[in-house]
mmCIF file with all atom_site columns, C-alpha atoms in Angstrom:
data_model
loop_
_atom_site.group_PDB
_atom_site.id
_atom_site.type_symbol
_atom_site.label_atom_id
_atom_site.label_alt_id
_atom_site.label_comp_id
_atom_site.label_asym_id
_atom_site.label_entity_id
_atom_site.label_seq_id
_atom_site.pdbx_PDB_ins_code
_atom_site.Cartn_x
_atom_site.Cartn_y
_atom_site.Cartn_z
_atom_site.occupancy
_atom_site.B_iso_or_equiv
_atom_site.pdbx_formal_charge
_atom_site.auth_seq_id
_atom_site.auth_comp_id
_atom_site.auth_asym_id
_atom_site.auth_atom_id
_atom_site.pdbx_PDB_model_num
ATOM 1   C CA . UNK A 1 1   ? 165.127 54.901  93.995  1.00 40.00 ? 1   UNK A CA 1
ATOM 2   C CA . UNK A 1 2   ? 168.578 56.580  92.791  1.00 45.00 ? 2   UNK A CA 1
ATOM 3   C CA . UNK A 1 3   ? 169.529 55.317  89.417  1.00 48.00 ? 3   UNK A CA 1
ATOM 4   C CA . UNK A 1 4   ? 172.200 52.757  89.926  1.00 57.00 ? 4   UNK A CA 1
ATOM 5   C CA . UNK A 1 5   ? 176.242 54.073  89.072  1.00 82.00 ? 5   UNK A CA 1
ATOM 6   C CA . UNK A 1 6   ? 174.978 57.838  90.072  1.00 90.00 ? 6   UNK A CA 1
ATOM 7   C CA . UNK A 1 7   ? 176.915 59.382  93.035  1.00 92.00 ? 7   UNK A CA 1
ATOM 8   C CA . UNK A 1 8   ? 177.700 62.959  94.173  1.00 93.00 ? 8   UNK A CA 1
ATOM 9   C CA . UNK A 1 9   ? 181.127 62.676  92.640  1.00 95.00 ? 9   UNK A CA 1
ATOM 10  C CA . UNK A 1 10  ? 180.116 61.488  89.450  1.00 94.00 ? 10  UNK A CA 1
ATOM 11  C CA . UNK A 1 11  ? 177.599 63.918  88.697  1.00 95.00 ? 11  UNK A CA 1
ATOM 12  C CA . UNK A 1 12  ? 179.773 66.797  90.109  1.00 97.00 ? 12  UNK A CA 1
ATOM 13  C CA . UNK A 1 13  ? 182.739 65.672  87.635  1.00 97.00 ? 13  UNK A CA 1
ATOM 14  C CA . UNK A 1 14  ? 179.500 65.408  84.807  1.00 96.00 ? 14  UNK A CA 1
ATOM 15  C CA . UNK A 1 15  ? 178.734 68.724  85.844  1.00 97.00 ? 15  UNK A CA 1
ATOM 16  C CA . UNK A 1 16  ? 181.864 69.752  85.578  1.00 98.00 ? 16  UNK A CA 1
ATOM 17  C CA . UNK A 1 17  ? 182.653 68.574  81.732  1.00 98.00 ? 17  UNK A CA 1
ATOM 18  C CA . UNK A 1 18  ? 179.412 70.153  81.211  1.00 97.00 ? 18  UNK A CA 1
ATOM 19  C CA . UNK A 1 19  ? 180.568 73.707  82.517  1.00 98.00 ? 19  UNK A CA 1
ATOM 20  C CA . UNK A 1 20  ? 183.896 73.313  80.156  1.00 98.00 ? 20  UNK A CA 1
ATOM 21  C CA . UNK A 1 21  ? 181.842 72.771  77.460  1.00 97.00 ? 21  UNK A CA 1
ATOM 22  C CA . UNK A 1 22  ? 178.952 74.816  77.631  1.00 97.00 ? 22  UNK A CA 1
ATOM 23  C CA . UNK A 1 23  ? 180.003 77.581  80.281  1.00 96.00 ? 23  UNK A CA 1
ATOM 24  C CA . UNK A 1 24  ? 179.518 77.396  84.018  1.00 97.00 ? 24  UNK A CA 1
ATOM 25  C CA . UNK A 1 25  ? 176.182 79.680  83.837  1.00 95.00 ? 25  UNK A CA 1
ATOM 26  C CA . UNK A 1 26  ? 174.875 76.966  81.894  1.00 95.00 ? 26  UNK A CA 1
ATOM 27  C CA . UNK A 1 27  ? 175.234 74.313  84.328  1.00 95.00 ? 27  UNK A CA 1
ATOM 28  C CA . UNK A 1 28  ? 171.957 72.740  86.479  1.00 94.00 ? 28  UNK A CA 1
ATOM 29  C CA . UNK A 1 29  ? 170.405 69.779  87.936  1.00 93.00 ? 29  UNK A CA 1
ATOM 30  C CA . UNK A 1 30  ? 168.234 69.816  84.822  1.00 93.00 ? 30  UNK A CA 1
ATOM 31  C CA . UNK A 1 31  ? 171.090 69.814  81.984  1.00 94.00 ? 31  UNK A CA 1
ATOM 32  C CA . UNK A 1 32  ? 173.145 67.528  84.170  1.00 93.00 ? 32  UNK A CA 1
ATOM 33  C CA . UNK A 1 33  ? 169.685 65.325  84.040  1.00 91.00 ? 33  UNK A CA 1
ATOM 34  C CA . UNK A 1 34  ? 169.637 65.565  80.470  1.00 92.00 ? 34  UNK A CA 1
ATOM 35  C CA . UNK A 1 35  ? 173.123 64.343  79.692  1.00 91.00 ? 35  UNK A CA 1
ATOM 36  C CA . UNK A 1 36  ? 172.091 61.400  81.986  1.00 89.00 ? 36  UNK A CA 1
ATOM 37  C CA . UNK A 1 37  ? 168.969 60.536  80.317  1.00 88.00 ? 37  UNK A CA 1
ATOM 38  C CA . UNK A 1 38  ? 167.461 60.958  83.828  1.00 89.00 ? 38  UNK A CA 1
ATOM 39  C CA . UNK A 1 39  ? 164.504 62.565  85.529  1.00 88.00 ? 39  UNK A CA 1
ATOM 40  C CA . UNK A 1 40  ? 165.732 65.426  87.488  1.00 88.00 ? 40  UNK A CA 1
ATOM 41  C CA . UNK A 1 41  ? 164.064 64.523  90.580  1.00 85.00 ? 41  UNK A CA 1
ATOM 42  C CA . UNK A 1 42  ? 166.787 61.103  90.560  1.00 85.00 ? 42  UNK A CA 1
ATOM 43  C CA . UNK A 1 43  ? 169.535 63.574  91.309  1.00 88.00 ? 43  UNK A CA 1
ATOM 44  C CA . UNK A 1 44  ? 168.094 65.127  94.029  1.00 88.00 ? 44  UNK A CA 1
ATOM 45  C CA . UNK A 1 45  ? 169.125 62.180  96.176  1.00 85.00 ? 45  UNK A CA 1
ATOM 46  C CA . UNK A 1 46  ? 173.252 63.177  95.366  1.00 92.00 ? 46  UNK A CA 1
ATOM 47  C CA . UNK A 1 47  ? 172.740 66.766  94.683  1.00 92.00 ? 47  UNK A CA 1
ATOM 48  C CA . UNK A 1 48  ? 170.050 69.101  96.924  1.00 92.00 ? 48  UNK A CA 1
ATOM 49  C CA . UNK A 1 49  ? 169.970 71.877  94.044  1.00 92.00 ? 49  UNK A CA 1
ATOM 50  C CA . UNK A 1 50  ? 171.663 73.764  91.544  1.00 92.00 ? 50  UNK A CA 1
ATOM 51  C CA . UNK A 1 51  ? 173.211 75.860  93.530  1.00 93.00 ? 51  UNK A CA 1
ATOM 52  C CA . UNK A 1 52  ? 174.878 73.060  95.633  1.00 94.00 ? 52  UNK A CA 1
ATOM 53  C CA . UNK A 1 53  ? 175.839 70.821  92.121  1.00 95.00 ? 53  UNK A CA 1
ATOM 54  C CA . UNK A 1 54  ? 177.832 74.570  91.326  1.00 96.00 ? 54  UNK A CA 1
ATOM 55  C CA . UNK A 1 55  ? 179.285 74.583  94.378  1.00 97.00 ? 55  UNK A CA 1
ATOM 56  C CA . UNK A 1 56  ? 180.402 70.818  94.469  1.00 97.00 ? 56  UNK A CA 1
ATOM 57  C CA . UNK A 1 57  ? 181.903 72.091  90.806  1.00 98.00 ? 57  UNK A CA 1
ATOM 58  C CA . UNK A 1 58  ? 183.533 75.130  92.332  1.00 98.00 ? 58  UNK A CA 1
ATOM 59  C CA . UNK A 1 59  ? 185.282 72.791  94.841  1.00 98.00 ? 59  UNK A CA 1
ATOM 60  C CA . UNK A 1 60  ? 186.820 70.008  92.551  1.00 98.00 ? 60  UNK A CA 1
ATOM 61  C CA . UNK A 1 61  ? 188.291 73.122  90.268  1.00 98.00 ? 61  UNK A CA 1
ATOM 62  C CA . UNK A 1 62  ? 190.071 74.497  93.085  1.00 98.00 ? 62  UNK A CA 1
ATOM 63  C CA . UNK A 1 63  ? 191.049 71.377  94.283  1.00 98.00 ? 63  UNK A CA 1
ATOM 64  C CA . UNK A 1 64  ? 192.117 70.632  90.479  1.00 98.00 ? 64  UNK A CA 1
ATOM 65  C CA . UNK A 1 65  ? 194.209 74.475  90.597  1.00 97.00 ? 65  UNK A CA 1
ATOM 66  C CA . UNK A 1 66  ? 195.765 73.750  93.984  1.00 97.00 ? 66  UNK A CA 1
ATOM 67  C CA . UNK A 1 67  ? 196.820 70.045  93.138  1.00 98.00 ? 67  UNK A CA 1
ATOM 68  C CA . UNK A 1 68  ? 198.513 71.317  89.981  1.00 98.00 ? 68  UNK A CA 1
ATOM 69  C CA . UNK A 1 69  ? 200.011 74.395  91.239  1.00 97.00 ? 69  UNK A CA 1
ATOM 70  C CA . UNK A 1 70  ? 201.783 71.932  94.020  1.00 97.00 ? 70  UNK A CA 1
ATOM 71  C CA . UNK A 1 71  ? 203.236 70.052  91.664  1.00 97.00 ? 71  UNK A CA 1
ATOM 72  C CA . UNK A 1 72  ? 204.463 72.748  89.434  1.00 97.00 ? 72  UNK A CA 1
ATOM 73  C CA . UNK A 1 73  ? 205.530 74.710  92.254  1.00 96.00 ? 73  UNK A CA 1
ATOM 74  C CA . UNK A 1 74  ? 207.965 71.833  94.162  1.00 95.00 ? 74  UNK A CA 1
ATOM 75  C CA . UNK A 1 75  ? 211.923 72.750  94.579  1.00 94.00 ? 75  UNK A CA 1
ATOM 76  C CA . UNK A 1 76  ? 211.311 76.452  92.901  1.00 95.00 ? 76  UNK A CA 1
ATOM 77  C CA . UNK A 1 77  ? 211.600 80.085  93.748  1.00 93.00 ? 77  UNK A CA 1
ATOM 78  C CA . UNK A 1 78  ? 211.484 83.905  93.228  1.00 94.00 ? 78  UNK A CA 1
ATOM 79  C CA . UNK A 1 79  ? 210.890 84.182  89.974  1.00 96.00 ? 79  UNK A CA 1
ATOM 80  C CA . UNK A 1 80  ? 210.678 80.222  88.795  1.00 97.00 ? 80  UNK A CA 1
ATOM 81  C CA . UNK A 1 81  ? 208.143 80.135  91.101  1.00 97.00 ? 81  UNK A CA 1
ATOM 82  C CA . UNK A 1 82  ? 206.254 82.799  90.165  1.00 98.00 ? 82  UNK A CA 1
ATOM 83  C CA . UNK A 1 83  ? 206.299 81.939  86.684  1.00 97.00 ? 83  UNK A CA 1
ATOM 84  C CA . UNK A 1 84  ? 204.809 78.414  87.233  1.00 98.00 ? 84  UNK A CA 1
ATOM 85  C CA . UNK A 1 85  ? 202.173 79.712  88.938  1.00 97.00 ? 85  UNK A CA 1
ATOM 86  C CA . UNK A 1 86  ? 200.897 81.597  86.455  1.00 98.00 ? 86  UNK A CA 1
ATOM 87  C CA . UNK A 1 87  ? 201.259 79.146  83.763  1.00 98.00 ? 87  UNK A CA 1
ATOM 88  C CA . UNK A 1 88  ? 199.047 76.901  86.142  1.00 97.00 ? 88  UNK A CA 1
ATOM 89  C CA . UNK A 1 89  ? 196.698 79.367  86.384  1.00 95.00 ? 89  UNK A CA 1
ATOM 90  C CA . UNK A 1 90  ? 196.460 80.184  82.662  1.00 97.00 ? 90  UNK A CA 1
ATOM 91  C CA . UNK A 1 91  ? 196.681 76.899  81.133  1.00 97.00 ? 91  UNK A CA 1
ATOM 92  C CA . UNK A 1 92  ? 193.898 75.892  83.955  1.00 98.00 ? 92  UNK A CA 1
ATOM 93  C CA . UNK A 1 93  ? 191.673 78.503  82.583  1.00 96.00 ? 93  UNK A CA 1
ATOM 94  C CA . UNK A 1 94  ? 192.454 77.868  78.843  1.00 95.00 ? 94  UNK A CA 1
ATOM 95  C CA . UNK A 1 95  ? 191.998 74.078  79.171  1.00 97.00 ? 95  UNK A CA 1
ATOM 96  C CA . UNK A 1 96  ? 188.968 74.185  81.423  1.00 98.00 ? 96  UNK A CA 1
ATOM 97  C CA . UNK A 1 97  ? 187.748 77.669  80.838  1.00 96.00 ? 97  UNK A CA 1
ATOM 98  C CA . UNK A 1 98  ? 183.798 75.905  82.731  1.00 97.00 ? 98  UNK A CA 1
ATOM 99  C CA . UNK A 1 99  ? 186.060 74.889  86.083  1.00 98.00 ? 99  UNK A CA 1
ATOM 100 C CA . UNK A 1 100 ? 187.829 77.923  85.780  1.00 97.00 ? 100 UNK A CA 1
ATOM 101 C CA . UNK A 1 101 ? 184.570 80.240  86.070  1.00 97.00 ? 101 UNK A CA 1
ATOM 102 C CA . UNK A 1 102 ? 183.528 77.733  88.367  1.00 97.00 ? 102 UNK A CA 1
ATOM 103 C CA . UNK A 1 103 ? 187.032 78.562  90.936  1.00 96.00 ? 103 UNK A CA 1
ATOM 104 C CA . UNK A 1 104 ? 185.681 82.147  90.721  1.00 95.00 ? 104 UNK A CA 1
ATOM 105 C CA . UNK A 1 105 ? 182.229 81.029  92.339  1.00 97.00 ? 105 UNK A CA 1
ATOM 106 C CA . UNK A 1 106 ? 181.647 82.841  95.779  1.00 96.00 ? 106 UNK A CA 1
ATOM 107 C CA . UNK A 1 107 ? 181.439 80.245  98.729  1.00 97.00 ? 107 UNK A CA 1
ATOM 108 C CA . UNK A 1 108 ? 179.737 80.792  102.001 1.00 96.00 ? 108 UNK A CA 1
ATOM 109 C CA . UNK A 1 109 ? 182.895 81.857  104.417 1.00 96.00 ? 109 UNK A CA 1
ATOM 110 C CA . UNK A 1 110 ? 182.609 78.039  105.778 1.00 97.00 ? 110 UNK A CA 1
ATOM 111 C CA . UNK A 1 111 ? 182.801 76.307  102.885 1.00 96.00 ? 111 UNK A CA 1
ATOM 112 C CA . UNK A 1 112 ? 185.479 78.686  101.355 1.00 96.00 ? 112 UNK A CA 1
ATOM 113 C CA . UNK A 1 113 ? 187.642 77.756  104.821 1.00 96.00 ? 113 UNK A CA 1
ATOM 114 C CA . UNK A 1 114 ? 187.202 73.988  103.994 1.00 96.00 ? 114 UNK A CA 1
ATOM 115 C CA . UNK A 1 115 ? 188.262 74.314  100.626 1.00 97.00 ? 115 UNK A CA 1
ATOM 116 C CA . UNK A 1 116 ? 191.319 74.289  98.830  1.00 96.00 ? 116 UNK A CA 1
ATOM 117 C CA . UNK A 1 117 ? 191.230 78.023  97.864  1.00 94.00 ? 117 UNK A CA 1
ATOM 118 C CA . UNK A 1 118 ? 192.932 78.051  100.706 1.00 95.00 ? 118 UNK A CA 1
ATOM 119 C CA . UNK A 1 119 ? 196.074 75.865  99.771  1.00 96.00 ? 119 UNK A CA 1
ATOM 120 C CA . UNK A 1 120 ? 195.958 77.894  96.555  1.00 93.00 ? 120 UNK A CA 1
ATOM 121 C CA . UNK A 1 121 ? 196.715 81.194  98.612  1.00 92.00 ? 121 UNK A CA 1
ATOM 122 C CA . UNK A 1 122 ? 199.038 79.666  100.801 1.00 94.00 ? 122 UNK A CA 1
ATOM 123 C CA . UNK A 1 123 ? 200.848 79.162  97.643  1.00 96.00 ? 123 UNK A CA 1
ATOM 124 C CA . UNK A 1 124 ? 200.708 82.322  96.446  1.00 94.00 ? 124 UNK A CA 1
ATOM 125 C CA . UNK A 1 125 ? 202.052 83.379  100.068 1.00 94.00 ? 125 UNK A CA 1
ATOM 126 C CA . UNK A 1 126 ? 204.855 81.435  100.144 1.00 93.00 ? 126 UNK A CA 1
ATOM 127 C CA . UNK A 1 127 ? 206.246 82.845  96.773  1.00 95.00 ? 127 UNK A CA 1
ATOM 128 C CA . UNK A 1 128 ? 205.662 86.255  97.930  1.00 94.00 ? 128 UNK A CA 1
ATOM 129 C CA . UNK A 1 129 ? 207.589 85.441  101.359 1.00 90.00 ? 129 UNK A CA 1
ATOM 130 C CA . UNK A 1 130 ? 210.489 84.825  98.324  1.00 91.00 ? 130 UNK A CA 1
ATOM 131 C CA . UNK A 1 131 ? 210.173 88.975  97.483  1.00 95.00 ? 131 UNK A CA 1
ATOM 132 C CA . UNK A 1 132 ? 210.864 89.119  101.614 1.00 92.00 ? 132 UNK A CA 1
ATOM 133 C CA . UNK A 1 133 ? 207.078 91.010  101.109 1.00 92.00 ? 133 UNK A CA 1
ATOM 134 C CA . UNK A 1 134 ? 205.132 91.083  105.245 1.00 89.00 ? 134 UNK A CA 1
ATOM 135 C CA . UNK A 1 135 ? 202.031 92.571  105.825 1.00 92.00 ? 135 UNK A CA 1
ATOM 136 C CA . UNK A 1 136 ? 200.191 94.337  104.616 1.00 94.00 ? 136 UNK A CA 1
ATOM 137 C CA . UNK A 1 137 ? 202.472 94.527  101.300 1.00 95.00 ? 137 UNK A CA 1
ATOM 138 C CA . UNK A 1 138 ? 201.946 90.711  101.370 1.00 94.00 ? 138 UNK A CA 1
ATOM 139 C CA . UNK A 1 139 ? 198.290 90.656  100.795 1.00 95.00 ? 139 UNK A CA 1
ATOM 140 C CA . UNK A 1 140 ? 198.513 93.796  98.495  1.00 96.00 ? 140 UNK A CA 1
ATOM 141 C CA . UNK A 1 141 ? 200.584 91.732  96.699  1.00 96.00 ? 141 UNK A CA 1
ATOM 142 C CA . UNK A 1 142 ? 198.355 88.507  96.369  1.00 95.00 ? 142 UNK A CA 1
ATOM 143 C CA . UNK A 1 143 ? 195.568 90.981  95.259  1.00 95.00 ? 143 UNK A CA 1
ATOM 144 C CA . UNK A 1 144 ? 197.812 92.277  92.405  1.00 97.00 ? 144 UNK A CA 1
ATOM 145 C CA . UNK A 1 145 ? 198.975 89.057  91.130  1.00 96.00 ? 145 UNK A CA 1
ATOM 146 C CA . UNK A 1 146 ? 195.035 87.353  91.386  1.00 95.00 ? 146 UNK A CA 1
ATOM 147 C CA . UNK A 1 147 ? 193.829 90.678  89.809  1.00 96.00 ? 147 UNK A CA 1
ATOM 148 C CA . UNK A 1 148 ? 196.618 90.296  86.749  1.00 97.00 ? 148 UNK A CA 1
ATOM 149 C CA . UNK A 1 149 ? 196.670 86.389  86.303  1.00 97.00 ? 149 UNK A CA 1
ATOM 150 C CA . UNK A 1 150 ? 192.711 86.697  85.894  1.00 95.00 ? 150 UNK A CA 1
ATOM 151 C CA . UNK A 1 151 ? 192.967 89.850  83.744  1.00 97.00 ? 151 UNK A CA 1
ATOM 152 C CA . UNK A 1 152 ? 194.802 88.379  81.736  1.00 97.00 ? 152 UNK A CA 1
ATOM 153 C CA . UNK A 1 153 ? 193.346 85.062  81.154  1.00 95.00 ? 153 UNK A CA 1
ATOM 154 C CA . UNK A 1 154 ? 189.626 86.527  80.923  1.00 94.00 ? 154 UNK A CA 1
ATOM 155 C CA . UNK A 1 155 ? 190.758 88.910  78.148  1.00 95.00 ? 155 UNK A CA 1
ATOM 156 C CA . UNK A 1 156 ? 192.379 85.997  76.164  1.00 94.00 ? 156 UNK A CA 1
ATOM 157 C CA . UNK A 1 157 ? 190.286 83.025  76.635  1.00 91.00 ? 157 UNK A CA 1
ATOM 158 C CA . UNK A 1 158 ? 187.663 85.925  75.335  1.00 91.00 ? 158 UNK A CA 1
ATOM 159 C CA . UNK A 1 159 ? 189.851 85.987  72.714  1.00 92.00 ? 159 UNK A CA 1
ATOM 160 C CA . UNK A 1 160 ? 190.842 89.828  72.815  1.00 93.00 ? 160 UNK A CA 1
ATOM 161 C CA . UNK A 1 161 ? 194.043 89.297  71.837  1.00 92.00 ? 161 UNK A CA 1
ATOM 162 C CA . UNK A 1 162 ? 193.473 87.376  68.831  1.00 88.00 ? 162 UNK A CA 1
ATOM 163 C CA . UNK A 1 163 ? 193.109 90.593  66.257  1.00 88.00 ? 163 UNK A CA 1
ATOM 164 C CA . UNK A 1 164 ? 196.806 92.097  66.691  1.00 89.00 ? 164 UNK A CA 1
ATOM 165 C CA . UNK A 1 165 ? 200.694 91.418  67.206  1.00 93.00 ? 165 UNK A CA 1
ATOM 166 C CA . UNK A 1 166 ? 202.734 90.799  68.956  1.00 94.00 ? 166 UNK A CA 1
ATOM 167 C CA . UNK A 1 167 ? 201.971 87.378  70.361  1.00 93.00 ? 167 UNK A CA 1
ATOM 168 C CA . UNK A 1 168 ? 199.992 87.002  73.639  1.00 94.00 ? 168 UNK A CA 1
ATOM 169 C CA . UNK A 1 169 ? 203.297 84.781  74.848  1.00 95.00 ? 169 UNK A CA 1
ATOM 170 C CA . UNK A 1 170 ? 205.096 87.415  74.245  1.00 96.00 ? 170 UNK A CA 1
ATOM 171 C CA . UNK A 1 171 ? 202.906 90.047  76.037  1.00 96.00 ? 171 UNK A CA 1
ATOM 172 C CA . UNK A 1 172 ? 202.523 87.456  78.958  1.00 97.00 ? 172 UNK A CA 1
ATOM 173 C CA . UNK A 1 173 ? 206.331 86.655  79.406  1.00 97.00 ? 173 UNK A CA 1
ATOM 174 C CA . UNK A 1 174 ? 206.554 90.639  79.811  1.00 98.00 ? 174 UNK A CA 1
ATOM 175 C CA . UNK A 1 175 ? 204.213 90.601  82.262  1.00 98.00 ? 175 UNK A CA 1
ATOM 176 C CA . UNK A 1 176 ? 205.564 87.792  84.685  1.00 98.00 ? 176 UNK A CA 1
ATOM 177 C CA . UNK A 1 177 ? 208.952 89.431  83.777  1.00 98.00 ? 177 UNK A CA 1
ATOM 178 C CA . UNK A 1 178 ? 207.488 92.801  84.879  1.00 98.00 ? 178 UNK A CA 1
ATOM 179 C CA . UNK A 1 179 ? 205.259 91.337  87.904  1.00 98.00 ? 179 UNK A CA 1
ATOM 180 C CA . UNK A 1 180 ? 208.897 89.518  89.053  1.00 98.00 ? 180 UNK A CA 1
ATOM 181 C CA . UNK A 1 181 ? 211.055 92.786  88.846  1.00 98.00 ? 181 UNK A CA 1
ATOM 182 C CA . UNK A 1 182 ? 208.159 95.050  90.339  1.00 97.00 ? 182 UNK A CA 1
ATOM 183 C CA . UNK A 1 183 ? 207.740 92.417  93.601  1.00 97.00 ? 183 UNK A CA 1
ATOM 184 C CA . UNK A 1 184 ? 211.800 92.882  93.620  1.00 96.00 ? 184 UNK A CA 1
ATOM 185 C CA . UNK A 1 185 ? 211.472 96.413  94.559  1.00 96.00 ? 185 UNK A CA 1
ATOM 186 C CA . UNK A 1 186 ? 208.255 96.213  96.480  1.00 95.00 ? 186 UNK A CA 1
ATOM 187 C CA . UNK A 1 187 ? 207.619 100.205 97.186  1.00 89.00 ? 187 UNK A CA 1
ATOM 188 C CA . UNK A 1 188 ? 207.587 101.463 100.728 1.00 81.00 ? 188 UNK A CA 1
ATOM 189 C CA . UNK A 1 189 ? 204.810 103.900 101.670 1.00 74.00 ? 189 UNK A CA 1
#
């Protein structure tokens, strides 16, 4: 019998906690049984493995990213736009550096279709259509920005930037500044 107050969504949003504080690679039925004070074989009637408690993760984070790059993203453009974007993004990762990780997880192509990693690049899509960027400089685009954004944030949240000047702000309002002027003048092949 399931332990009573145990669902799918409680133990994914345990799970998820879990990843923030002890790092996504950490996270399994078995640790998540632990924190529960439960025999693993009690989850197995919310969660079918491991791999599927990750996955359940993966989904609330990009959920999480997509809900609060809506918000941040309402009534702006160009370059306001782009700019609150990546803040989402980076303050995501900093804040919940476990669900972060956990957005970077690699869905089955179903699953990745149902999700909301696909909100998240319509987002991205719509900013670019503020550059006036079409295919394929569109999706070159989105690649360059994803590839930056999680650059950047891996490097810091490692904390590679911690031993030198100026400060990472600094270097990161450069780089939105630069990203912005560079999609401005988009080069033709």
């Amino acid at each position: 019998m399931a332990r009573v107050g145990l669902t799918p969504e409680r133990l994914t949003r345990a799970g998820a906690e879990l990843a923030d504080e002890v790092g996504f690679d950490q996270v399994t039925v078995s640790a998540l049984a632990r924190r529960f004070d439960v025999k693993v074989a009690s989850l197995y009637s919310h969660v079918k493995n491991s791999q599927d408690l990750r996955t359940r993760i993966a989904l609330l984070a990009l959920g999480e990213l997509a809900d609060r790059a809506a918000d941040a993203l309402a009534g702006r453009s160009g370059k306001d736009a782009l700019t609150a974007f990546a803040h989402v993004y980076r303050d995501y990762a900093t804040e919940h550096p476990g669900r972060y990780a956990a957005a970077r997880l690699r869905l089955d192509p179903e699953t990745a279709a149902a999700s909301a990693g696909v909100r998240h690049a319509a987002m991205m899509r719509a900013i670019l259509r503020g550059y006036d960027l079409a295919e394929p400089d569109q999706t070159h685009a989105v690649r360059l920005l994803g590839s930056v954004f999680h650059g950047y944030v891996s490097l810091e949240t490692a904390g590679a930037f911690s031993h030198s000047e100026p400060d990472p702000q600094e270097s990161w309002a450069r780089i939105l500044d630069s990203l912005d002027a560079l999609l401005r003048n988009w080069p033709t092949p």
